[in-house]
Amino acid sequence: MPEQVTIERTFHAPLALVWELWTSADGIASWFGPRGWQVTVSANDLRVGGTFTYTMRPTDPATVAAMAKKGMPAERTVTSTWTVLDPPRRATYVSPMGPPGEEMTTAVTFTETADGVAMHLVVGATMDGVVQGAAMGWRSSLGRLEEQLSAHA
Amino acid sequence: MTSSAATLADPRRLAIVELLAANDCSVGDLVEHLPIAQSGVSRHLRILREAGMVTSRTDGQRRIYSLRPEPFDELADWLARIRRTWDERLDNFEAELARRQRDGS
């Protein structure tokens, strides 16, 4: 059980267009909202250490009403920081997640193949400095735990 | 999942969790396998229990400690949510790529 998610896809499009769509404000806005969510990008400073800010809103009025009922804000604004930019092949950004100080890293690599552009995406929780030392052991212990649990199941 | 990670940041607690992942243990069993005094083991078990990662039952005179699977299920749920969100985003990404190629924009 890893604490990160790895996703691979191949896009049948030129690398320059893939890069543009992944890193530009209007590009991000066009695809970043998961189903039922609309995204607007209010700022994008595309350089290492620069940030981009986006706001997600539910498109379905029923969802908006349900969230208001639960006292949850319907909109969520997130500011992420570009930490790796190696155009047009590598881009990483770090986003705040949950409690203060916790972060999520989203790292993409694009490789041109005979078939198109191969995307390798890794999304994971970053461990802060204190946790870093234990992270390897944590991973292995989770792996072992999973074996244990499946053995009992 | 965050609190689990913070709780396991201490290598002694991580070691206790690793032993409990292999076998349910009493404090005595843990002390035998770890370079930690009994008072330390008890203290770390209390912290793990407060974090919801460990539970205990009595077996005659002994108290037996075991892992609770729930915090690890939370981690699995979180990972599944991330994957679902990104699968949807990447479907959008492909559709937008196709649209831009078609429109030449």
PDB file of C-alpha atoms in Angstrom:
ATOM      1  CA  MET A   1       0.000   0.000   0.000  1.00  0.00           C
ATOM      2  CA  PRO A   2       1.977   3.041  -1.188  1.00  0.00           C
ATOM      3  CA  GLU A   3       1.164   6.529   0.121  1.00  0.00           C
ATOM      4  CA  GLN A   4       1.195   7.880  -3.396  1.00  0.00           C
ATOM      5  CA  VAL A   5      -0.746   7.327  -6.579  1.00  0.00           C
ATOM      6  CA  THR A   6       0.951   6.727  -9.932  1.00  0.00           C
ATOM      7  CA  ILE A   7      -1.010   7.137 -13.158  1.00  0.00           C
ATOM      8  CA  GLU A   8       0.214   6.515 -16.720  1.00  0.00           C
ATOM      9  CA  ARG A   9      -1.493   7.630 -19.912  1.00  0.00           C
ATOM     10  CA  THR A  10      -0.549   8.220 -23.515  1.00  0.00           C
ATOM     11  CA  PHE A  11      -1.833  11.334 -25.275  1.00  0.00           C
ATOM     12  CA  HIS A  12      -2.128  11.396 -29.043  1.00  0.00           C
ATOM     13  CA  ALA A  13      -1.064  15.005 -29.479  1.00  0.00           C
ATOM     14  CA  PRO A  14       2.117  17.036 -29.962  1.00  0.00           C
ATOM     15  CA  LEU A  15       4.259  17.444 -26.854  1.00  0.00           C
ATOM     16  CA  ALA A  16       4.134  21.256 -27.098  1.00  0.00           C
ATOM     17  CA  LEU A  17       0.337  21.202 -26.908  1.00  0.00           C
ATOM     18  CA  VAL A  18       0.343  18.747 -23.988  1.00  0.00           C
ATOM     19  CA  TRP A  19       2.762  21.003 -22.111  1.00  0.00           C
ATOM     20  CA  GLU A  20       0.734  24.123 -22.875  1.00  0.00           C
ATOM     21  CA  LEU A  21      -2.458  22.487 -21.624  1.00  0.00           C
ATOM     22  CA  TRP A  22      -0.778  21.228 -18.445  1.00  0.00           C
ATOM     23  CA  THR A  23       0.954  24.469 -17.432  1.00  0.00           C
ATOM     24  CA  SER A  24      -0.976  27.478 -18.783  1.00  0.00           C
ATOM     25  CA  ALA A  25      -3.761  29.208 -16.849  1.00  0.00           C
ATOM     26  CA  ASP A  26      -6.418  28.755 -19.548  1.00  0.00           C
ATOM     27  CA  GLY A  27      -5.165  25.203 -20.152  1.00  0.00           C
ATOM     28  CA  ILE A  28      -5.465  24.220 -16.484  1.00  0.00           C
ATOM     29  CA  ALA A  29      -8.894  25.872 -16.211  1.00  0.00           C
ATOM     30  CA  SER A  30     -10.129  23.806 -19.160  1.00  0.00           C
ATOM     31  CA  TRP A  31      -9.577  20.378 -17.587  1.00  0.00           C
ATOM     32  CA  PHE A  32      -8.684  20.612 -13.895  1.00  0.00           C
ATOM     33  CA  GLY A  33     -12.194  20.355 -12.458  1.00  0.00           C
ATOM     34  CA  PRO A  34     -13.213  16.780 -11.703  1.00  0.00           C
ATOM     35  CA  ARG A  35     -16.742  15.755 -12.730  1.00  0.00           C
ATOM     36  CA  GLY A  36     -19.259  18.276 -11.414  1.00  0.00           C
ATOM     37  CA  TRP A  37     -16.674  20.967 -10.681  1.00  0.00           C
ATOM     38  CA  GLN A  38     -15.716  24.095 -12.560  1.00  0.00           C
ATOM     39  CA  VAL A  39     -12.273  25.612 -12.154  1.00  0.00           C
ATOM     40  CA  THR A  40     -11.059  29.137 -12.711  1.00  0.00           C
ATOM     41  CA  VAL A  41      -7.382  30.056 -12.526  1.00  0.00           C
ATOM     42  CA  SER A  42      -6.834  33.565 -11.165  1.00  0.00           C
ATOM     43  CA  ALA A  43      -3.024  33.633 -11.309  1.00  0.00           C
ATOM     44  CA  ASN A  44      -0.208  31.574 -12.748  1.00  0.00           C
ATOM     45  CA  ASP A  45       3.424  32.577 -12.347  1.00  0.00           C
ATOM     46  CA  LEU A  46       5.075  29.845 -14.380  1.00  0.00           C
ATOM     47  CA  ARG A  47       8.562  29.658 -12.905  1.00  0.00           C
ATOM     48  CA  VAL A  48      10.171  27.653 -10.135  1.00  0.00           C
ATOM     49  CA  GLY A  49       8.954  29.179  -6.880  1.00  0.00           C
ATOM     50  CA  GLY A  50       6.045  30.866  -8.682  1.00  0.00           C
ATOM     51  CA  THR A  51       2.471  30.034  -7.719  1.00  0.00           C
ATOM     52  CA  PHE A  52      -0.821  29.353  -9.408  1.00  0.00           C
ATOM     53  CA  THR A  53      -4.158  29.913  -7.750  1.00  0.00           C
ATOM     54  CA  TYR A  54      -7.374  28.219  -8.721  1.00  0.00           C
ATOM     55  CA  THR A  55     -10.903  28.147  -7.402  1.00  0.00           C
ATOM     56  CA  MET A  56     -13.147  25.104  -7.659  1.00  0.00           C
ATOM     57  CA  ARG A  57     -16.940  25.465  -7.660  1.00  0.00           C
ATOM     58  CA  PRO A  58     -19.576  22.774  -7.972  1.00  0.00           C
ATOM     59  CA  THR A  59     -21.546  23.137 -11.227  1.00  0.00           C
ATOM     60  CA  ASP A  60     -24.658  21.469  -9.852  1.00  0.00           C
ATOM     61  CA  PRO A  61     -26.942  23.824  -7.833  1.00  0.00           C
ATOM     62  CA  ALA A  62     -28.062  20.846  -5.713  1.00  0.00           C
ATOM     63  CA  THR A  63     -24.453  20.269  -4.639  1.00  0.00           C
ATOM     64  CA  VAL A  64     -24.068  23.944  -3.772  1.00  0.00           C
ATOM     65  CA  ALA A  65     -27.230  23.771  -1.638  1.00  0.00           C
ATOM     66  CA  ALA A  66     -26.131  20.529   0.049  1.00  0.00           C
ATOM     67  CA  MET A  67     -22.761  22.002   0.945  1.00  0.00           C
ATOM     68  CA  ALA A  68     -24.330  25.177   2.291  1.00  0.00           C
ATOM     69  CA  LYS A  69     -26.614  23.030   4.459  1.00  0.00           C
ATOM     70  CA  LYS A  70     -23.597  21.263   5.938  1.00  0.00           C
ATOM     71  CA  GLY A  71     -22.003  24.638   6.579  1.00  0.00           C
ATOM     72  CA  MET A  72     -19.265  23.910   4.088  1.00  0.00           C
ATOM     73  CA  PRO A  73     -18.044  26.625   1.727  1.00  0.00           C
ATOM     74  CA  ALA A  74     -19.129  25.826  -1.826  1.00  0.00           C
ATOM     75  CA  GLU A  75     -15.955  27.278  -3.292  1.00  0.00           C
ATOM     76  CA  ARG A  76     -12.452  26.199  -2.556  1.00  0.00           C
ATOM     77  CA  THR A  77      -9.428  28.282  -3.524  1.00  0.00           C
ATOM     78  CA  VAL A  78      -6.026  26.639  -3.581  1.00  0.00           C
ATOM     79  CA  THR A  79      -2.618  28.189  -4.194  1.00  0.00           C
ATOM     80  CA  SER A  80       0.021  25.757  -5.394  1.00  0.00           C
ATOM     81  CA  THR A  81       3.731  26.380  -5.961  1.00  0.00           C
ATOM     82  CA  TRP A  82       5.689  25.213  -9.002  1.00  0.00           C
ATOM     83  CA  THR A  83       8.781  23.433  -7.692  1.00  0.00           C
ATOM     84  CA  VAL A  84      10.108  21.808 -10.885  1.00  0.00           C
ATOM     85  CA  LEU A  85       9.750  23.223 -14.400  1.00  0.00           C
ATOM     86  CA  ASP A  86      11.738  21.642 -17.172  1.00  0.00           C
ATOM     87  CA  PRO A  87       9.715  22.446 -20.306  1.00  0.00           C
ATOM     88  CA  PRO A  88       8.301  20.591 -22.060  1.00  0.00           C
ATOM     89  CA  ARG A  89       9.015  17.432 -20.116  1.00  0.00           C
ATOM     90  CA  ARG A  90       8.806  17.818 -16.346  1.00  0.00           C
ATOM     91  CA  ALA A  91       6.583  19.852 -14.041  1.00  0.00           C
ATOM     92  CA  THR A  92       5.983  19.510 -10.314  1.00  0.00           C
ATOM     93  CA  TYR A  93       3.925  21.594  -7.956  1.00  0.00           C
ATOM     94  CA  VAL A  94       3.211  21.434  -4.266  1.00  0.00           C
ATOM     95  CA  SER A  95      -0.237  22.154  -2.813  1.00  0.00           C
ATOM     96  CA  PRO A  96      -1.430  22.638   0.752  1.00  0.00           C
ATOM     97  CA  MET A  97      -3.571  19.763   1.975  1.00  0.00           C
ATOM     98  CA  GLY A  98      -5.785  19.424   5.038  1.00  0.00           C
ATOM     99  CA  PRO A  99      -4.102  20.565   8.242  1.00  0.00           C
ATOM    100  CA  PRO A 100      -1.573  23.429   8.095  1.00  0.00           C
ATOM    101  CA  GLY A 101       1.896  22.283   7.167  1.00  0.00           C
ATOM    102  CA  GLU A 102       0.707  19.217   5.279  1.00  0.00           C
ATOM    103  CA  GLU A 103       1.389  19.208   1.555  1.00  0.00           C
ATOM    104  CA  MET A 104       0.656  17.227  -1.536  1.00  0.00           C
ATOM    105  CA  THR A 105       3.075  16.941  -4.444  1.00  0.00           C
ATOM    106  CA  THR A 106       1.958  16.479  -8.038  1.00  0.00           C
ATOM    107  CA  ALA A 107       4.793  15.516 -10.392  1.00  0.00           C
ATOM    108  CA  VAL A 108       4.390  14.865 -14.096  1.00  0.00           C
ATOM    109  CA  THR A 109       6.855  13.666 -16.719  1.00  0.00           C
ATOM    110  CA  PHE A 110       6.137  13.622 -20.453  1.00  0.00           C
ATOM    111  CA  THR A 111       8.106  11.432 -22.853  1.00  0.00           C
ATOM    112  CA  GLU A 112       7.664  11.362 -26.617  1.00  0.00           C
ATOM    113  CA  THR A 113       7.091   7.853 -27.927  1.00  0.00           C
ATOM    114  CA  ALA A 114       6.182   6.408 -31.322  1.00  0.00           C
ATOM    115  CA  ASP A 115       2.628   6.282 -30.000  1.00  0.00           C
ATOM    116  CA  GLY A 116       2.327   9.880 -28.801  1.00  0.00           C
ATOM    117  CA  VAL A 117       3.233  11.513 -25.495  1.00  0.00           C
ATOM    118  CA  ALA A 118       3.560   9.174 -22.527  1.00  0.00           C
ATOM    119  CA  MET A 119       2.528  10.798 -19.251  1.00  0.00           C
ATOM    120  CA  HIS A 120       3.837   9.562 -15.923  1.00  0.00           C
ATOM    121  CA  LEU A 121       2.053  11.229 -13.012  1.00  0.00           C
ATOM    122  CA  VAL A 122       2.843  10.775  -9.334  1.00  0.00           C
ATOM    123  CA  VAL A 123       0.552  12.338  -6.726  1.00  0.00           C
ATOM    124  CA  GLY A 124       1.585  11.904  -3.123  1.00  0.00           C
ATOM    125  CA  ALA A 125       1.566  13.349   0.334  1.00  0.00           C
ATOM    126  CA  THR A 126       4.860  14.952   1.235  1.00  0.00           C
ATOM    127  CA  MET A 127       6.271  14.075   4.583  1.00  0.00           C
ATOM    128  CA  ASP A 128       7.579  17.038   6.529  1.00  0.00           C
ATOM    129  CA  GLY A 129      11.133  17.013   7.829  1.00  0.00           C
ATOM    130  CA  VAL A 130      10.257  15.234  11.053  1.00  0.00           C
ATOM    131  CA  VAL A 131       8.412  12.447   9.314  1.00  0.00           C
ATOM    132  CA  GLN A 132      10.914  12.092   6.493  1.00  0.00           C
ATOM    133  CA  GLY A 133      13.223   9.804   8.451  1.00  0.00           C
ATOM    134  CA  ALA A 134      10.463   7.384   9.278  1.00  0.00           C
ATOM    135  CA  ALA A 135       8.854   7.493   5.858  1.00  0.00           C
ATOM    136  CA  MET A 136      10.716   4.532   4.428  1.00  0.00           C
ATOM    137  CA  GLY A 137       9.954   2.408   7.431  1.00  0.00           C
ATOM    138  CA  TRP A 138       6.356   3.559   7.392  1.00  0.00           C
ATOM    139  CA  ARG A 139       6.014   2.421   3.800  1.00  0.00           C
ATOM    140  CA  SER A 140       7.453  -0.980   4.530  1.00  0.00           C
ATOM    141  CA  SER A 141       5.341  -1.386   7.652  1.00  0.00           C
ATOM    142  CA  LEU A 142       2.203  -0.542   5.694  1.00  0.00           C
ATOM    143  CA  GLY A 143       3.188  -3.113   3.095  1.00  0.00           C
ATOM    144  CA  ARG A 144       3.596  -5.720   5.766  1.00  0.00           C
ATOM    145  CA  LEU A 145       0.386  -4.664   7.456  1.00  0.00           C
ATOM    146  CA  GLU A 146      -1.488  -5.090   4.209  1.00  0.00           C
ATOM    147  CA  GLU A 147      -0.138  -8.628   3.889  1.00  0.00           C
ATOM    148  CA  GLN A 148      -1.287  -9.291   7.426  1.00  0.00           C
ATOM    149  CA  LEU A 149      -4.751  -7.931   6.801  1.00  0.00           C
ATOM    150  CA  SER A 150      -5.207  -9.871   3.579  1.00  0.00           C
ATOM    151  CA  ALA A 151      -3.953 -13.018   5.307  1.00  0.00           C
ATOM    152  CA  HIS A 152      -6.688 -12.567   7.919  1.00  0.00           C
ATOM    153  CA  ALA A 153      -9.398 -11.732   5.404  1.00  0.00           C
TER     154      ALA A 153
ATOM    155  CA  MET B   1      -3.834   9.593   7.461  1.00  0.00           C
ATOM    156  CA  THR B   2      -1.936  12.725   8.413  1.00  0.00           C
ATOM    157  CA  SER B   3      -2.159  11.986  12.096  1.00  0.00           C
ATOM    158  CA  SER B   4      -1.069   8.402  11.417  1.00  0.00           C
ATOM    159  CA  ALA B   5       2.033   9.688   9.678  1.00  0.00           C
ATOM    160  CA  ALA B   6       2.815  12.104  12.512  1.00  0.00           C
ATOM    161  CA  THR B   7       2.263   9.392  15.105  1.00  0.00           C
ATOM    162  CA  LEU B   8       4.639   7.085  13.243  1.00  0.00           C
ATOM    163  CA  ALA B   9       7.276   9.805  12.903  1.00  0.00           C
ATOM    164  CA  ASP B  10       8.764   8.501  16.139  1.00  0.00           C
ATOM    165  CA  PRO B  11      10.956   5.519  15.181  1.00  0.00           C
ATOM    166  CA  ARG B  12      10.121   3.734  18.461  1.00  0.00           C
ATOM    167  CA  ARG B  13       6.400   3.892  17.745  1.00  0.00           C
ATOM    168  CA  LEU B  14       7.043   2.779  14.192  1.00  0.00           C
ATOM    169  CA  ALA B  15       8.988  -0.206  15.556  1.00  0.00           C
ATOM    170  CA  ILE B  16       6.072  -1.073  17.869  1.00  0.00           C
ATOM    171  CA  VAL B  17       3.620  -0.878  14.949  1.00  0.00           C
ATOM    172  CA  GLU B  18       5.866  -3.118  12.868  1.00  0.00           C
ATOM    173  CA  LEU B  19       5.982  -5.737  15.618  1.00  0.00           C
ATOM    174  CA  LEU B  20       2.208  -5.537  16.097  1.00  0.00           C
ATOM    175  CA  ALA B  21       1.717  -5.911  12.346  1.00  0.00           C
ATOM    176  CA  ALA B  22       3.452  -9.278  12.603  1.00  0.00           C
ATOM    177  CA  ASN B  23       1.822 -10.464  15.858  1.00  0.00           C
ATOM    178  CA  ASP B  24      -0.421  -9.268  18.669  1.00  0.00           C
ATOM    179  CA  CYS B  25       1.864  -8.628  21.652  1.00  0.00           C
ATOM    180  CA  SER B  26       1.889  -7.967  25.368  1.00  0.00           C
ATOM    181  CA  VAL B  27       4.035  -5.155  26.781  1.00  0.00           C
ATOM    182  CA  GLY B  28       6.497  -7.839  27.858  1.00  0.00           C
ATOM    183  CA  ASP B  29       6.743  -9.245  24.309  1.00  0.00           C
ATOM    184  CA  LEU B  30       7.453  -5.755  22.962  1.00  0.00           C
ATOM    185  CA  VAL B  31      10.073  -4.971  25.619  1.00  0.00           C
ATOM    186  CA  GLU B  32      11.826  -8.216  24.723  1.00  0.00           C
ATOM    187  CA  HIS B  33      12.129  -7.203  21.059  1.00  0.00           C
ATOM    188  CA  LEU B  34      12.879  -3.509  21.451  1.00  0.00           C
ATOM    189  CA  PRO B  35      15.681  -1.479  23.003  1.00  0.00           C
ATOM    190  CA  ILE B  36      13.104   0.450  25.020  1.00  0.00           C
ATOM    191  CA  ALA B  37      12.339   0.228  28.743  1.00  0.00           C
ATOM    192  CA  GLN B  38       8.904  -1.007  29.824  1.00  0.00           C
ATOM    193  CA  SER B  39       7.810   2.491  30.868  1.00  0.00           C
ATOM    194  CA  GLY B  40       8.698   3.784  27.385  1.00  0.00           C
ATOM    195  CA  VAL B  41       6.827   0.978  25.649  1.00  0.00           C
ATOM    196  CA  SER B  42       3.747   1.682  27.792  1.00  0.00           C
ATOM    197  CA  ARG B  43       3.934   5.384  27.017  1.00  0.00           C
ATOM    198  CA  HIS B  44       4.218   4.827  23.251  1.00  0.00           C
ATOM    199  CA  LEU B  45       1.371   2.303  23.346  1.00  0.00           C
ATOM    200  CA  ARG B  46      -0.778   4.912  25.057  1.00  0.00           C
ATOM    201  CA  ILE B  47       0.021   7.447  22.300  1.00  0.00           C
ATOM    202  CA  LEU B  48      -0.727   4.871  19.607  1.00  0.00           C
ATOM    203  CA  ARG B  49      -3.996   3.988  21.312  1.00  0.00           C
ATOM    204  CA  GLU B  50      -4.986   7.664  21.561  1.00  0.00           C
ATOM    205  CA  ALA B  51      -4.245   8.009  17.823  1.00  0.00           C
ATOM    206  CA  GLY B  52      -6.653   5.121  17.193  1.00  0.00           C
ATOM    207  CA  MET B  53      -3.969   2.884  15.733  1.00  0.00           C
ATOM    208  CA  VAL B  54      -3.747   0.312  18.511  1.00  0.00           C
ATOM    209  CA  THR B  55      -6.296  -1.471  20.669  1.00  0.00           C
ATOM    210  CA  SER B  56      -5.948  -3.913  23.554  1.00  0.00           C
ATOM    211  CA  ARG B  57      -7.775  -6.826  25.185  1.00  0.00           C
ATOM    212  CA  THR B  58      -7.111  -8.737  28.399  1.00  0.00           C
ATOM    213  CA  ASP B  59      -5.998 -12.344  28.303  1.00  0.00           C
ATOM    214  CA  GLY B  60      -5.973 -13.627  31.887  1.00  0.00           C
ATOM    215  CA  GLN B  61      -3.335 -11.578  33.678  1.00  0.00           C
ATOM    216  CA  ARG B  62      -1.951 -10.101  30.482  1.00  0.00           C
ATOM    217  CA  ARG B  63      -3.035  -7.210  28.315  1.00  0.00           C
ATOM    218  CA  ILE B  64      -2.584  -7.990  24.629  1.00  0.00           C
ATOM    219  CA  TYR B  65      -2.104  -5.180  22.108  1.00  0.00           C
ATOM    220  CA  SER B  66      -3.061  -5.305  18.436  1.00  0.00           C
ATOM    221  CA  LEU B  67      -3.314  -2.905  15.487  1.00  0.00           C
ATOM    222  CA  ARG B  68      -6.616  -1.399  14.466  1.00  0.00           C
ATOM    223  CA  PRO B  69      -7.000  -1.487  10.682  1.00  0.00           C
ATOM    224  CA  GLU B  70      -9.134   1.677  10.434  1.00  0.00           C
ATOM    225  CA  PRO B  71      -6.360   4.285  10.125  1.00  0.00           C
ATOM    226  CA  PHE B  72      -4.858   2.243   7.339  1.00  0.00           C
ATOM    227  CA  ASP B  73      -8.266   1.990   5.647  1.00  0.00           C
ATOM    228  CA  GLU B  74      -8.429   5.798   5.753  1.00  0.00           C
ATOM    229  CA  LEU B  75      -5.151   5.931   3.889  1.00  0.00           C
ATOM    230  CA  ALA B  76      -6.495   3.512   1.272  1.00  0.00           C
ATOM    231  CA  ASP B  77      -9.683   5.613   0.924  1.00  0.00           C
ATOM    232  CA  TRP B  78      -7.648   8.767   0.477  1.00  0.00           C
ATOM    233  CA  LEU B  79      -5.546   7.154  -2.240  1.00  0.00           C
ATOM    234  CA  ALA B  80      -8.668   5.888  -4.013  1.00  0.00           C
ATOM    235  CA  ARG B  81     -10.182   9.402  -3.924  1.00  0.00           C
ATOM    236  CA  ILE B  82      -7.028  10.938  -5.402  1.00  0.00           C
ATOM    237  CA  ARG B  83      -6.980   8.358  -8.190  1.00  0.00           C
ATOM    238  CA  ARG B  84     -10.657   8.907  -9.029  1.00  0.00           C
ATOM    239  CA  THR B  85     -10.222  12.689  -9.152  1.00  0.00           C
ATOM    240  CA  TRP B  86      -7.218  12.405 -11.447  1.00  0.00           C
ATOM    241  CA  ASP B  87      -8.857   9.850 -13.727  1.00  0.00           C
ATOM    242  CA  GLU B  88     -11.673  12.352 -14.267  1.00  0.00           C
ATOM    243  CA  ARG B  89      -9.263  15.237 -14.800  1.00  0.00           C
ATOM    244  CA  LEU B  90      -7.242  13.254 -17.314  1.00  0.00           C
ATOM    245  CA  ASP B  91     -10.405  12.335 -19.221  1.00  0.00           C
ATOM    246  CA  ASN B  92     -11.096  16.091 -19.436  1.00  0.00           C
ATOM    247  CA  PHE B  93      -7.484  16.671 -20.462  1.00  0.00           C
ATOM    248  CA  GLU B  94      -7.772  14.210 -23.364  1.00  0.00           C
ATOM    249  CA  ALA B  95     -11.065  15.738 -24.494  1.00  0.00           C
ATOM    250  CA  GLU B  96      -9.556  19.240 -24.434  1.00  0.00           C
ATOM    251  CA  LEU B  97      -6.449  18.060 -26.333  1.00  0.00           C
ATOM    252  CA  ALA B  98      -8.717  16.617 -29.013  1.00  0.00           C
ATOM    253  CA  ARG B  99     -10.773  19.807 -29.129  1.00  0.00           C
ATOM    254  CA  ARG B 100      -7.720  22.052 -29.505  1.00  0.00           C
ATOM    255  CA  GLN B 101      -6.240  19.858 -32.228  1.00  0.00           C
ATOM    256  CA  ARG B 102      -9.534  19.839 -34.092  1.00  0.00           C
ATOM    257  CA  ASP B 103     -10.029  23.593 -33.753  1.00  0.00           C
ATOM    258  CA  GLY B 104      -6.348  24.333 -34.288  1.00  0.00           C
ATOM    259  CA  SER B 105      -6.432  26.735 -31.355  1.00  0.00           C
TER     260      SER B 105
END
